[in-house]
Amino acid sequence: MFDNLSYKLDRAFKTLKGTGKITEINVATTAKEIRRALIDADVNYKVAKDVTDKIKEEALGRDVLISVSPGQLLVKITQEELTKIMGGEKKDINIQGDPAVVLISGLQGSGKTTFSGKLATYLKKQGRQTLLIACDIYRPAAIEQLKTLGEQIGVEVYAEPENKNAVEIAQRGIEYAKRNGKKTVIVDTAGRLAVDEQMMKEISELKENLNPTETLFVVDSMTGQDAVNTAKTFDERLDFDGVVLTKLDGDTRGGAAISIRHVVNKPIKFISTGEKMENLDLFYPDRMAQRILG
Ligand code: GDP
């Protein structure tokens, strides 16, 4: 992933190769190239501009050490700025509570159900008893999908296929978890193909009534700028705690990872890099910046 962006950034830095020192002119030229590479990778224009303005400012303010070429210095500064813009520090999921309630939101197809299974697997490895609650009241196939996943990973699934009240199902699921010593519940919700009022109303009601410990927004990184817009709309209604970026194994241009944190100002907590249950990683901004720069 990010091959395209890495390649373009690499080319941008090459414009500095052979120049002995950092000057305003060569920094400006390279910064422009970096900005273009970021925009080509689907990074929001304003974010790309903010990053490159910062890079320019930093580069000109720093003394170039004899041992470091201007190109190397600019790579370092770019990495630092990308790390900062993606949140700086790793942010963990909050699972304090008995049980801790994790509400999963996002559009249909974004990878919510797959992520719910992955999170349950991740928590199981830490020895936490987890219950998955199937709250997609529109698609019986979604309930079946979660049940199959539950069987595969050895995590119990609570479902009421005949019930059309998501809040009621979740509340009863939480009661069930308490009675059965489960320390975390993961509430997998219904999504739609595009943002609509009914979905927003339903997920908002779930949030108000369940008072979750953690509300996560799952988004397909392949959707580029749309991912950022969808994140904004969900956050305005839900005020979620963190983002899960999925499908980072695909042919994504990676821009979403850089833009979302800056635009929505909520941390990315997990990245999903495949369909298998093990394909889940915590999000480390510095590692991601390194990966982007190749
Ligand atoms: P939901 O509708 O939001 O619950 O989405 P699903 O969990 O059903 O995922 C939709 C499709 O994307 C399924 O075919 C998943 O196998 C696939 N998927 C989910 N996460 C990833 C990922 O990180 N990488 C890839 N390549 N596919 C994924």
PDB file of C-alpha atoms and ligand atoms in Angstrom:
ATOM      1  CA  MET A   1       0.000   0.000   0.000  1.00  0.00           C
ATOM      2  CA  PHE A   2       0.968   3.630  -0.375  1.00  0.00           C
ATOM      3  CA  ASP A   3       3.396   2.698  -3.133  1.00  0.00           C
ATOM      4  CA  ASN A   4       2.217   5.500  -5.272  1.00  0.00           C
ATOM      5  CA  LEU A   5       2.541   8.122  -2.572  1.00  0.00           C
ATOM      6  CA  SER A   6       5.942   6.841  -1.426  1.00  0.00           C
ATOM      7  CA  TYR A   7       7.191   6.938  -4.971  1.00  0.00           C
ATOM      8  CA  LYS A   8       5.996  10.477  -5.537  1.00  0.00           C
ATOM      9  CA  LEU A   9       7.392  11.735  -2.251  1.00  0.00           C
ATOM     10  CA  ASP A  10      10.669  10.067  -3.047  1.00  0.00           C
ATOM     11  CA  ARG A  11      10.724  11.899  -6.348  1.00  0.00           C
ATOM     12  CA  ALA A  12       9.951  15.167  -4.569  1.00  0.00           C
ATOM     13  CA  PHE A  13      12.914  14.689  -2.269  1.00  0.00           C
ATOM     14  CA  LYS A  14      15.137  13.843  -5.202  1.00  0.00           C
ATOM     15  CA  THR A  15      14.753  17.413  -6.445  1.00  0.00           C
ATOM     16  CA  LEU A  16      16.960  18.296  -3.493  1.00  0.00           C
ATOM     17  CA  LYS A  17      19.618  15.765  -4.304  1.00  0.00           C
ATOM     18  CA  GLY A  18      22.887  17.328  -5.212  1.00  0.00           C
ATOM     19  CA  THR A  19      22.040  20.667  -3.692  1.00  0.00           C
ATOM     20  CA  GLY A  20      24.422  21.372  -0.884  1.00  0.00           C
ATOM     21  CA  LYS A  21      22.149  23.344   1.385  1.00  0.00           C
ATOM     22  CA  ILE A  22      18.596  24.205   2.145  1.00  0.00           C
ATOM     23  CA  THR A  23      17.511  27.452   0.583  1.00  0.00           C
ATOM     24  CA  GLU A  24      14.143  29.099   0.454  1.00  0.00           C
ATOM     25  CA  ILE A  25      13.885  28.288  -3.219  1.00  0.00           C
ATOM     26  CA  ASN A  26      14.677  24.592  -3.072  1.00  0.00           C
ATOM     27  CA  VAL A  27      12.459  24.090  -0.010  1.00  0.00           C
ATOM     28  CA  ALA A  28       9.589  25.834  -1.756  1.00  0.00           C
ATOM     29  CA  THR A  29      10.009  23.668  -4.843  1.00  0.00           C
ATOM     30  CA  THR A  30      10.185  20.448  -2.856  1.00  0.00           C
ATOM     31  CA  ALA A  31       7.259  21.475  -0.646  1.00  0.00           C
ATOM     32  CA  LYS A  32       5.170  22.039  -3.735  1.00  0.00           C
ATOM     33  CA  GLU A  33       6.064  18.572  -5.006  1.00  0.00           C
ATOM     34  CA  ILE A  34       5.200  17.054  -1.632  1.00  0.00           C
ATOM     35  CA  ARG A  35       1.862  18.856  -1.646  1.00  0.00           C
ATOM     36  CA  ARG A  36       1.080  17.549  -5.106  1.00  0.00           C
ATOM     37  CA  ALA A  37       2.002  13.987  -4.085  1.00  0.00           C
ATOM     38  CA  LEU A  38      -0.278  14.206  -1.040  1.00  0.00           C
ATOM     39  CA  ILE A  39      -3.209  15.589  -3.025  1.00  0.00           C
ATOM     40  CA  ASP A  40      -2.713  12.874  -5.637  1.00  0.00           C
ATOM     41  CA  ALA A  41      -2.929  10.364  -2.802  1.00  0.00           C
ATOM     42  CA  ASP A  42      -6.366  11.755  -1.913  1.00  0.00           C
ATOM     43  CA  VAL A  43      -5.232  13.868   1.000  1.00  0.00           C
ATOM     44  CA  ASN A  44      -7.651  16.720   1.507  1.00  0.00           C
ATOM     45  CA  TYR A  45      -6.304  19.943  -0.078  1.00  0.00           C
ATOM     46  CA  LYS A  46      -6.328  21.967   3.123  1.00  0.00           C
ATOM     47  CA  VAL A  47      -4.557  19.202   5.043  1.00  0.00           C
ATOM     48  CA  ALA A  48      -1.893  18.880   2.335  1.00  0.00           C
ATOM     49  CA  LYS A  49      -1.378  22.631   2.423  1.00  0.00           C
ATOM     50  CA  ASP A  50      -1.133  22.738   6.222  1.00  0.00           C
ATOM     51  CA  VAL A  51       1.436  19.912   6.236  1.00  0.00           C
ATOM     52  CA  THR A  52       3.613  21.430   3.570  1.00  0.00           C
ATOM     53  CA  ASP A  53       3.460  24.910   5.116  1.00  0.00           C
ATOM     54  CA  LYS A  54       4.681  23.344   8.340  1.00  0.00           C
ATOM     55  CA  ILE A  55       7.437  21.449   6.537  1.00  0.00           C
ATOM     56  CA  LYS A  56       8.627  24.639   4.868  1.00  0.00           C
ATOM     57  CA  GLU A  57       8.631  26.558   8.129  1.00  0.00           C
ATOM     58  CA  GLU A  58      10.495  23.802   9.955  1.00  0.00           C
ATOM     59  CA  ALA A  59      13.040  23.247   7.198  1.00  0.00           C
ATOM     60  CA  LEU A  60      14.007  26.866   6.993  1.00  0.00           C
ATOM     61  CA  GLY A  61      14.239  27.203  10.751  1.00  0.00           C
ATOM     62  CA  ARG A  62      16.681  24.328  11.144  1.00  0.00           C
ATOM     63  CA  ASP A  63      20.402  24.297  10.785  1.00  0.00           C
ATOM     64  CA  VAL A  64      21.563  21.737   8.317  1.00  0.00           C
ATOM     65  CA  LEU A  65      24.140  19.545   9.962  1.00  0.00           C
ATOM     66  CA  ILE A  66      27.189  18.758   7.915  1.00  0.00           C
ATOM     67  CA  SER A  67      26.361  15.052   8.099  1.00  0.00           C
ATOM     68  CA  VAL A  68      22.789  15.399   6.893  1.00  0.00           C
ATOM     69  CA  SER A  69      21.878  16.249   3.336  1.00  0.00           C
ATOM     70  CA  PRO A  70      19.009  18.665   2.704  1.00  0.00           C
ATOM     71  CA  GLY A  71      17.052  15.764   1.221  1.00  0.00           C
ATOM     72  CA  GLN A  72      17.503  13.643   4.355  1.00  0.00           C
ATOM     73  CA  LEU A  73      16.549  16.566   6.569  1.00  0.00           C
ATOM     74  CA  LEU A  74      13.376  17.178   4.600  1.00  0.00           C
ATOM     75  CA  VAL A  75      12.424  13.486   4.751  1.00  0.00           C
ATOM     76  CA  LYS A  76      12.853  13.631   8.519  1.00  0.00           C
ATOM     77  CA  ILE A  77      10.789  16.790   8.868  1.00  0.00           C
ATOM     78  CA  THR A  78       8.068  15.397   6.589  1.00  0.00           C
ATOM     79  CA  GLN A  79       7.917  12.254   8.672  1.00  0.00           C
ATOM     80  CA  GLU A  80       7.605  14.276  11.865  1.00  0.00           C
ATOM     81  CA  GLU A  81       4.852  16.446  10.422  1.00  0.00           C
ATOM     82  CA  LEU A  82       2.894  13.478   9.040  1.00  0.00           C
ATOM     83  CA  THR A  83       3.182  11.793  12.439  1.00  0.00           C
ATOM     84  CA  LYS A  84       1.873  14.914  14.152  1.00  0.00           C
ATOM     85  CA  ILE A  85      -1.002  15.323  11.743  1.00  0.00           C
ATOM     86  CA  MET A  86      -2.048  11.711  12.324  1.00  0.00           C
ATOM     87  CA  GLY A  87      -2.270  12.351  16.042  1.00  0.00           C
ATOM     88  CA  GLY A  88       1.288  11.946  17.324  1.00  0.00           C
ATOM     89  CA  GLU A  89       0.754   9.305  19.984  1.00  0.00           C
ATOM     90  CA  LYS A  90      -0.970   5.935  19.734  1.00  0.00           C
ATOM     91  CA  LYS A  91      -4.406   6.066  21.394  1.00  0.00           C
ATOM     92  CA  ASP A  92      -5.812   2.936  22.993  1.00  0.00           C
ATOM     93  CA  ILE A  93      -9.397   1.782  23.041  1.00  0.00           C
ATOM     94  CA  ASN A  94     -11.133   2.315  26.378  1.00  0.00           C
ATOM     95  CA  ILE A  95     -12.432  -0.946  27.786  1.00  0.00           C
ATOM     96  CA  GLN A  96     -12.930   0.097  31.386  1.00  0.00           C
ATOM     97  CA  GLY A  97     -16.316  -1.023  32.670  1.00  0.00           C
ATOM     98  CA  ASP A  98     -18.207  -4.080  33.684  1.00  0.00           C
ATOM     99  CA  PRO A  99     -19.085  -4.737  30.999  1.00  0.00           C
ATOM    100  CA  ALA A 100     -17.388  -2.192  28.757  1.00  0.00           C
ATOM    101  CA  VAL A 101     -19.727  -1.402  25.880  1.00  0.00           C
ATOM    102  CA  VAL A 102     -18.165  -0.813  22.458  1.00  0.00           C
ATOM    103  CA  LEU A 103     -20.553   0.575  19.847  1.00  0.00           C
ATOM    104  CA  ILE A 104     -19.571   0.030  16.213  1.00  0.00           C
ATOM    105  CA  SER A 105     -20.838   2.508  13.617  1.00  0.00           C
ATOM    106  CA  GLY A 106     -20.268   3.067   9.908  1.00  0.00           C
ATOM    107  CA  LEU A 107     -21.694   2.554   6.443  1.00  0.00           C
ATOM    108  CA  GLN A 108     -22.697  -0.827   5.073  1.00  0.00           C
ATOM    109  CA  GLY A 109     -19.714  -2.603   3.563  1.00  0.00           C
ATOM    110  CA  SER A 110     -17.179  -0.531   5.489  1.00  0.00           C
ATOM    111  CA  GLY A 111     -16.098  -3.611   7.417  1.00  0.00           C
ATOM    112  CA  LYS A 112     -18.017  -3.272  10.713  1.00  0.00           C
ATOM    113  CA  THR A 113     -18.907  -6.923  11.152  1.00  0.00           C
ATOM    114  CA  THR A 114     -15.435  -8.101  10.184  1.00  0.00           C
ATOM    115  CA  PHE A 115     -13.901  -5.579  12.584  1.00  0.00           C
ATOM    116  CA  SER A 116     -16.283  -6.643  15.386  1.00  0.00           C
ATOM    117  CA  GLY A 117     -14.943 -10.185  14.989  1.00  0.00           C
ATOM    118  CA  LYS A 118     -11.370  -8.952  14.914  1.00  0.00           C
ATOM    119  CA  LEU A 119     -11.817  -6.838  18.031  1.00  0.00           C
ATOM    120  CA  ALA A 120     -13.424  -9.779  19.845  1.00  0.00           C
ATOM    121  CA  THR A 121     -10.445 -11.936  18.833  1.00  0.00           C
ATOM    122  CA  TYR A 122      -8.009  -9.250  19.990  1.00  0.00           C
ATOM    123  CA  LEU A 123      -9.762  -8.982  23.376  1.00  0.00           C
ATOM    124  CA  LYS A 124     -10.015 -12.738  23.718  1.00  0.00           C
ATOM    125  CA  LYS A 125      -6.248 -12.965  23.326  1.00  0.00           C
ATOM    126  CA  GLN A 126      -5.984 -10.596  26.285  1.00  0.00           C
ATOM    127  CA  GLY A 127      -8.164 -12.973  28.273  1.00  0.00           C
ATOM    128  CA  ARG A 128     -11.264 -10.754  28.243  1.00  0.00           C
ATOM    129  CA  GLN A 129     -14.600 -12.534  28.007  1.00  0.00           C
ATOM    130  CA  THR A 130     -16.477 -10.850  25.191  1.00  0.00           C
ATOM    131  CA  LEU A 131     -20.024 -10.916  23.846  1.00  0.00           C
ATOM    132  CA  LEU A 132     -20.935  -9.841  20.328  1.00  0.00           C
ATOM    133  CA  ILE A 133     -24.405  -8.316  19.915  1.00  0.00           C
ATOM    134  CA  ALA A 134     -26.040  -8.390  16.484  1.00  0.00           C
ATOM    135  CA  CYS A 135     -28.054  -5.195  16.069  1.00  0.00           C
ATOM    136  CA  ASP A 136     -28.548  -5.097  12.308  1.00  0.00           C
ATOM    137  CA  ILE A 137     -32.336  -5.271  12.304  1.00  0.00           C
ATOM    138  CA  TYR A 138     -32.683  -4.983   8.521  1.00  0.00           C
ATOM    139  CA  ARG A 139     -30.470  -7.691   7.138  1.00  0.00           C
ATOM    140  CA  PRO A 140     -30.957 -11.206   8.503  1.00  0.00           C
ATOM    141  CA  ALA A 141     -27.829 -12.126   6.526  1.00  0.00           C
ATOM    142  CA  ALA A 142     -25.816  -9.741   8.690  1.00  0.00           C
ATOM    143  CA  ILE A 143     -26.937 -11.559  11.847  1.00  0.00           C
ATOM    144  CA  GLU A 144     -25.979 -14.874  10.271  1.00  0.00           C
ATOM    145  CA  GLN A 145     -22.610 -13.445   9.236  1.00  0.00           C
ATOM    146  CA  LEU A 146     -21.883 -12.404  12.825  1.00  0.00           C
ATOM    147  CA  LYS A 147     -23.020 -15.782  14.186  1.00  0.00           C
ATOM    148  CA  THR A 148     -20.752 -17.631  11.773  1.00  0.00           C
ATOM    149  CA  LEU A 149     -17.877 -15.358  12.714  1.00  0.00           C
ATOM    150  CA  GLY A 150     -18.614 -15.909  16.422  1.00  0.00           C
ATOM    151  CA  GLU A 151     -18.481 -19.686  15.968  1.00  0.00           C
ATOM    152  CA  GLN A 152     -15.252 -19.425  14.026  1.00  0.00           C
ATOM    153  CA  ILE A 153     -13.491 -17.389  16.725  1.00  0.00           C
ATOM    154  CA  GLY A 154     -15.179 -18.994  19.719  1.00  0.00           C
ATOM    155  CA  VAL A 155     -16.999 -15.880  20.929  1.00  0.00           C
ATOM    156  CA  GLU A 156     -20.670 -15.943  21.880  1.00  0.00           C
ATOM    157  CA  VAL A 157     -23.143 -13.907  19.799  1.00  0.00           C
ATOM    158  CA  TYR A 158     -26.365 -12.440  21.190  1.00  0.00           C
ATOM    159  CA  ALA A 159     -29.135 -11.941  18.629  1.00  0.00           C
ATOM    160  CA  GLU A 160     -32.927 -11.560  18.526  1.00  0.00           C
ATOM    161  CA  PRO A 161     -33.711 -12.119  14.829  1.00  0.00           C
ATOM    162  CA  GLU A 162     -37.422 -11.337  15.207  1.00  0.00           C
ATOM    163  CA  ASN A 163     -36.960  -8.100  17.138  1.00  0.00           C
ATOM    164  CA  LYS A 164     -36.867  -4.840  15.167  1.00  0.00           C
ATOM    165  CA  ASN A 165     -35.876  -2.609  18.073  1.00  0.00           C
ATOM    166  CA  ALA A 166     -32.087  -2.216  18.087  1.00  0.00           C
ATOM    167  CA  VAL A 167     -31.954  -0.434  21.471  1.00  0.00           C
ATOM    168  CA  GLU A 168     -33.962  -3.191  23.117  1.00  0.00           C
ATOM    169  CA  ILE A 169     -31.774  -5.934  21.623  1.00  0.00           C
ATOM    170  CA  ALA A 170     -28.604  -4.183  22.766  1.00  0.00           C
ATOM    171  CA  GLN A 171     -29.940  -3.541  26.264  1.00  0.00           C
ATOM    172  CA  ARG A 172     -30.990  -7.151  26.690  1.00  0.00           C
ATOM    173  CA  GLY A 173     -27.654  -8.250  25.276  1.00  0.00           C
ATOM    174  CA  ILE A 174     -25.850  -6.165  27.889  1.00  0.00           C
ATOM    175  CA  GLU A 175     -28.003  -7.689  30.639  1.00  0.00           C
ATOM    176  CA  TYR A 176     -27.125 -11.126  29.274  1.00  0.00           C
ATOM    177  CA  ALA A 177     -23.434 -10.180  29.346  1.00  0.00           C
ATOM    178  CA  LYS A 178     -23.685  -9.119  32.997  1.00  0.00           C
ATOM    179  CA  ARG A 179     -25.357 -12.365  33.994  1.00  0.00           C
ATOM    180  CA  ASN A 180     -22.737 -14.384  32.167  1.00  0.00           C
ATOM    181  CA  GLY A 181     -19.565 -12.692  33.319  1.00  0.00           C
ATOM    182  CA  LYS A 182     -18.660 -11.052  30.006  1.00  0.00           C
ATOM    183  CA  LYS A 183     -16.330  -8.115  30.465  1.00  0.00           C
ATOM    184  CA  THR A 184     -16.839  -6.482  27.065  1.00  0.00           C
ATOM    185  CA  VAL A 185     -19.746  -6.298  24.678  1.00  0.00           C
ATOM    186  CA  ILE A 186     -19.344  -5.285  21.067  1.00  0.00           C
ATOM    187  CA  VAL A 187     -22.512  -3.924  19.474  1.00  0.00           C
ATOM    188  CA  ASP A 188     -22.482  -4.404  15.699  1.00  0.00           C
ATOM    189  CA  THR A 189     -25.032  -2.065  14.128  1.00  0.00           C
ATOM    190  CA  ALA A 190     -26.852  -1.649  10.805  1.00  0.00           C
ATOM    191  CA  GLY A 191     -25.247   0.454   8.129  1.00  0.00           C
ATOM    192  CA  ARG A 192     -26.525   1.756   4.831  1.00  0.00           C
ATOM    193  CA  LEU A 193     -24.819   2.377   1.570  1.00  0.00           C
ATOM    194  CA  ALA A 194     -24.908   6.137   2.074  1.00  0.00           C
ATOM    195  CA  VAL A 195     -25.541   8.424   5.018  1.00  0.00           C
ATOM    196  CA  ASP A 196     -29.278   8.710   5.660  1.00  0.00           C
ATOM    197  CA  GLU A 197     -31.446  10.101   8.405  1.00  0.00           C
ATOM    198  CA  GLN A 198     -32.932   6.815   9.559  1.00  0.00           C
ATOM    199  CA  MET A 199     -29.529   5.221  10.081  1.00  0.00           C
ATOM    200  CA  MET A 200     -28.239   8.307  11.893  1.00  0.00           C
ATOM    201  CA  LYS A 201     -31.309   8.414  14.131  1.00  0.00           C
ATOM    202  CA  GLU A 202     -30.933   4.760  14.999  1.00  0.00           C
ATOM    203  CA  ILE A 203     -27.232   4.876  15.819  1.00  0.00           C
ATOM    204  CA  SER A 204     -27.727   8.117  17.821  1.00  0.00           C
ATOM    205  CA  GLU A 205     -30.481   6.435  19.833  1.00  0.00           C
ATOM    206  CA  LEU A 206     -28.209   3.488  20.514  1.00  0.00           C
ATOM    207  CA  LYS A 207     -25.502   5.827  21.729  1.00  0.00           C
ATOM    208  CA  GLU A 208     -27.896   7.816  23.975  1.00  0.00           C
ATOM    209  CA  ASN A 209     -29.486   4.739  25.505  1.00  0.00           C
ATOM    210  CA  LEU A 210     -26.443   2.511  25.922  1.00  0.00           C
ATOM    211  CA  ASN A 211     -24.001   5.191  27.012  1.00  0.00           C
ATOM    212  CA  PRO A 212     -21.114   3.197  25.494  1.00  0.00           C
ATOM    213  CA  THR A 213     -17.631   3.182  26.939  1.00  0.00           C
ATOM    214  CA  GLU A 214     -16.286   3.530  23.427  1.00  0.00           C
ATOM    215  CA  THR A 215     -17.974   4.459  20.154  1.00  0.00           C
ATOM    216  CA  LEU A 216     -15.942   3.563  17.090  1.00  0.00           C
ATOM    217  CA  PHE A 217     -16.496   4.699  13.531  1.00  0.00           C
ATOM    218  CA  VAL A 218     -15.439   2.178  10.884  1.00  0.00           C
ATOM    219  CA  VAL A 219     -14.505   3.487   7.456  1.00  0.00           C
ATOM    220  CA  ASP A 220     -13.214   2.005   4.218  1.00  0.00           C
ATOM    221  CA  SER A 221      -9.912   3.716   3.425  1.00  0.00           C
ATOM    222  CA  MET A 222     -10.388   2.991  -0.283  1.00  0.00           C
ATOM    223  CA  THR A 223     -13.184   5.573  -0.438  1.00  0.00           C
ATOM    224  CA  GLY A 224     -10.697   8.460  -0.254  1.00  0.00           C
ATOM    225  CA  GLN A 225     -12.275  11.884   0.197  1.00  0.00           C
ATOM    226  CA  ASP A 226     -15.684  10.309   0.835  1.00  0.00           C
ATOM    227  CA  ALA A 227     -14.197   8.625   3.874  1.00  0.00           C
ATOM    228  CA  VAL A 228     -13.384  12.021   5.327  1.00  0.00           C
ATOM    229  CA  ASN A 229     -16.833  13.451   4.560  1.00  0.00           C
ATOM    230  CA  THR A 230     -18.605  10.425   6.025  1.00  0.00           C
ATOM    231  CA  ALA A 231     -16.414  10.636   9.131  1.00  0.00           C
ATOM    232  CA  LYS A 232     -17.404  14.271   9.556  1.00  0.00           C
ATOM    233  CA  THR A 233     -21.126  13.542   9.248  1.00  0.00           C
ATOM    234  CA  PHE A 234     -20.987  10.649  11.714  1.00  0.00           C
ATOM    235  CA  ASP A 235     -18.950  12.657  14.176  1.00  0.00           C
ATOM    236  CA  GLU A 236     -21.363  15.586  14.117  1.00  0.00           C
ATOM    237  CA  ARG A 237     -24.161  13.246  15.152  1.00  0.00           C
ATOM    238  CA  LEU A 238     -22.326  10.724  17.286  1.00  0.00           C
ATOM    239  CA  ASP A 239     -19.283  12.455  18.699  1.00  0.00           C
ATOM    240  CA  PHE A 240     -17.442   9.133  18.370  1.00  0.00           C
ATOM    241  CA  ASP A 241     -14.255   8.295  20.277  1.00  0.00           C
ATOM    242  CA  GLY A 242     -12.127   6.793  17.561  1.00  0.00           C
ATOM    243  CA  VAL A 243     -11.786   5.652  13.985  1.00  0.00           C
ATOM    244  CA  VAL A 244     -11.104   2.222  12.504  1.00  0.00           C
ATOM    245  CA  LEU A 245      -9.589   2.418   9.025  1.00  0.00           C
ATOM    246  CA  THR A 246     -10.255  -0.713   7.015  1.00  0.00           C
ATOM    247  CA  LYS A 247      -8.993  -2.219   3.763  1.00  0.00           C
ATOM    248  CA  LEU A 248      -5.550  -0.719   4.046  1.00  0.00           C
ATOM    249  CA  ASP A 249      -4.285  -3.843   2.306  1.00  0.00           C
ATOM    250  CA  GLY A 250      -6.032  -2.842  -0.904  1.00  0.00           C
ATOM    251  CA  ASP A 251      -5.035  -0.479  -3.613  1.00  0.00           C
ATOM    252  CA  THR A 252      -5.653   2.532  -1.444  1.00  0.00           C
ATOM    253  CA  ARG A 253      -3.941   5.798  -1.982  1.00  0.00           C
ATOM    254  CA  GLY A 254      -3.753   6.227   1.753  1.00  0.00           C
ATOM    255  CA  GLY A 255      -4.912   9.806   1.941  1.00  0.00           C
ATOM    256  CA  ALA A 256      -7.713   9.010   4.368  1.00  0.00           C
ATOM    257  CA  ALA A 257      -5.266   8.095   7.137  1.00  0.00           C
ATOM    258  CA  ILE A 258      -3.706  11.516   6.902  1.00  0.00           C
ATOM    259  CA  SER A 259      -6.849  13.590   6.416  1.00  0.00           C
ATOM    260  CA  ILE A 260      -9.299  12.053   8.868  1.00  0.00           C
ATOM    261  CA  ARG A 261      -7.444  12.845  12.040  1.00  0.00           C
ATOM    262  CA  HIS A 262      -6.825  16.412  10.971  1.00  0.00           C
ATOM    263  CA  VAL A 263     -10.346  17.113   9.729  1.00  0.00           C
ATOM    264  CA  VAL A 264     -12.358  15.324  12.421  1.00  0.00           C
ATOM    265  CA  ASN A 265      -9.831  15.621  15.229  1.00  0.00           C
ATOM    266  CA  LYS A 266     -10.521  12.125  16.548  1.00  0.00           C
ATOM    267  CA  PRO A 267      -7.815   9.475  16.845  1.00  0.00           C
ATOM    268  CA  ILE A 268      -7.503   6.518  14.514  1.00  0.00           C
ATOM    269  CA  LYS A 269      -7.315   3.560  16.898  1.00  0.00           C
ATOM    270  CA  PHE A 270      -7.132   0.499  14.671  1.00  0.00           C
ATOM    271  CA  ILE A 271      -6.258  -0.345  11.109  1.00  0.00           C
ATOM    272  CA  SER A 272      -7.553  -3.366   9.303  1.00  0.00           C
ATOM    273  CA  THR A 273      -5.400  -4.902   6.620  1.00  0.00           C
ATOM    274  CA  GLY A 274      -7.259  -7.931   5.332  1.00  0.00           C
ATOM    275  CA  GLU A 275     -10.244 -10.206   5.694  1.00  0.00           C
ATOM    276  CA  LYS A 276      -8.639 -12.599   8.181  1.00  0.00           C
ATOM    277  CA  MET A 277      -9.248 -12.202  11.908  1.00  0.00           C
ATOM    278  CA  GLU A 278      -5.546 -11.616  12.580  1.00  0.00           C
ATOM    279  CA  ASN A 279      -5.395  -8.707  10.120  1.00  0.00           C
ATOM    280  CA  LEU A 280      -5.861  -6.024  12.764  1.00  0.00           C
ATOM    281  CA  ASP A 281      -3.265  -3.572  14.001  1.00  0.00           C
ATOM    282  CA  LEU A 282      -3.197  -0.788  16.517  1.00  0.00           C
ATOM    283  CA  PHE A 283      -2.612   2.541  14.845  1.00  0.00           C
ATOM    284  CA  TYR A 284       0.815   4.057  15.440  1.00  0.00           C
ATOM    285  CA  PRO A 285       1.069   7.479  13.713  1.00  0.00           C
ATOM    286  CA  ASP A 286       4.879   7.323  13.506  1.00  0.00           C
ATOM    287  CA  ARG A 287       4.884   3.856  11.938  1.00  0.00           C
ATOM    288  CA  MET A 288       2.237   4.921   9.452  1.00  0.00           C
ATOM    289  CA  ALA A 289       4.252   8.007   8.510  1.00  0.00           C
ATOM    290  CA  GLN A 290       7.276   5.786   7.999  1.00  0.00           C
ATOM    291  CA  ARG A 291       5.239   3.441   5.831  1.00  0.00           C
ATOM    292  CA  ILE A 292       3.934   6.319   3.739  1.00  0.00           C
ATOM    293  CA  LEU A 293       7.434   7.590   3.145  1.00  0.00           C
ATOM    294  CA  GLY A 294       8.586   4.106   2.202  1.00  0.00           C
TER     295      GLY A 294
HETATM  296  P1  GDP B   1     -20.211  -4.236   7.150  1.00  0.00           P
HETATM  297  O1  GDP B   1     -21.343  -4.196   6.163  1.00  0.00           O
HETATM  298  O2  GDP B   1     -19.770  -2.861   7.516  1.00  0.00           O
HETATM  299  O3  GDP B   1     -20.477  -5.091   8.341  1.00  0.00           O
HETATM  300  O4  GDP B   1     -18.969  -4.856   6.353  1.00  0.00           O
HETATM  301  P2  GDP B   1     -18.346  -6.339   6.388  1.00  0.00           P
HETATM  302  O5  GDP B   1     -17.616  -6.576   7.657  1.00  0.00           O
HETATM  303  O6  GDP B   1     -19.403  -7.315   6.020  1.00  0.00           O
HETATM  304  O7  GDP B   1     -17.239  -6.202   5.233  1.00  0.00           O
HETATM  305  C1  GDP B   1     -17.577  -5.957   3.891  1.00  0.00           C
HETATM  306  C2  GDP B   1     -16.582  -6.708   3.004  1.00  0.00           C
HETATM  307  O8  GDP B   1     -15.273  -6.159   3.164  1.00  0.00           O
HETATM  308  C3  GDP B   1     -16.452  -8.184   3.323  1.00  0.00           C
HETATM  309  O9  GDP B   1     -16.305  -8.895   2.131  1.00  0.00           O
HETATM  310  C4  GDP B   1     -15.172  -8.267   4.166  1.00  0.00           C
HETATM  311  O10 GDP B   1     -14.531  -9.528   4.050  1.00  0.00           O
HETATM  312  C5  GDP B   1     -14.343  -7.172   3.528  1.00  0.00           C
HETATM  313  N1  GDP B   1     -13.355  -6.557   4.456  1.00  0.00           N
HETATM  314  C6  GDP B   1     -13.543  -6.088   5.696  1.00  0.00           C
HETATM  315  N2  GDP B   1     -12.395  -5.571   6.213  1.00  0.00           N
HETATM  316  C7  GDP B   1     -11.454  -5.738   5.243  1.00  0.00           C
HETATM  317  C8  GDP B   1     -10.056  -5.402   5.149  1.00  0.00           C
HETATM  318  O11 GDP B   1      -9.422  -4.823   6.045  1.00  0.00           O
HETATM  319  N3  GDP B   1      -9.436  -5.725   3.982  1.00  0.00           N
HETATM  320  C9  GDP B   1     -10.090  -6.338   2.950  1.00  0.00           C
HETATM  321  N4  GDP B   1      -9.394  -6.606   1.851  1.00  0.00           N
HETATM  322  N5  GDP B   1     -11.384  -6.660   3.007  1.00  0.00           N
HETATM  323  C10 GDP B   1     -12.064  -6.368   4.131  1.00  0.00           C
END
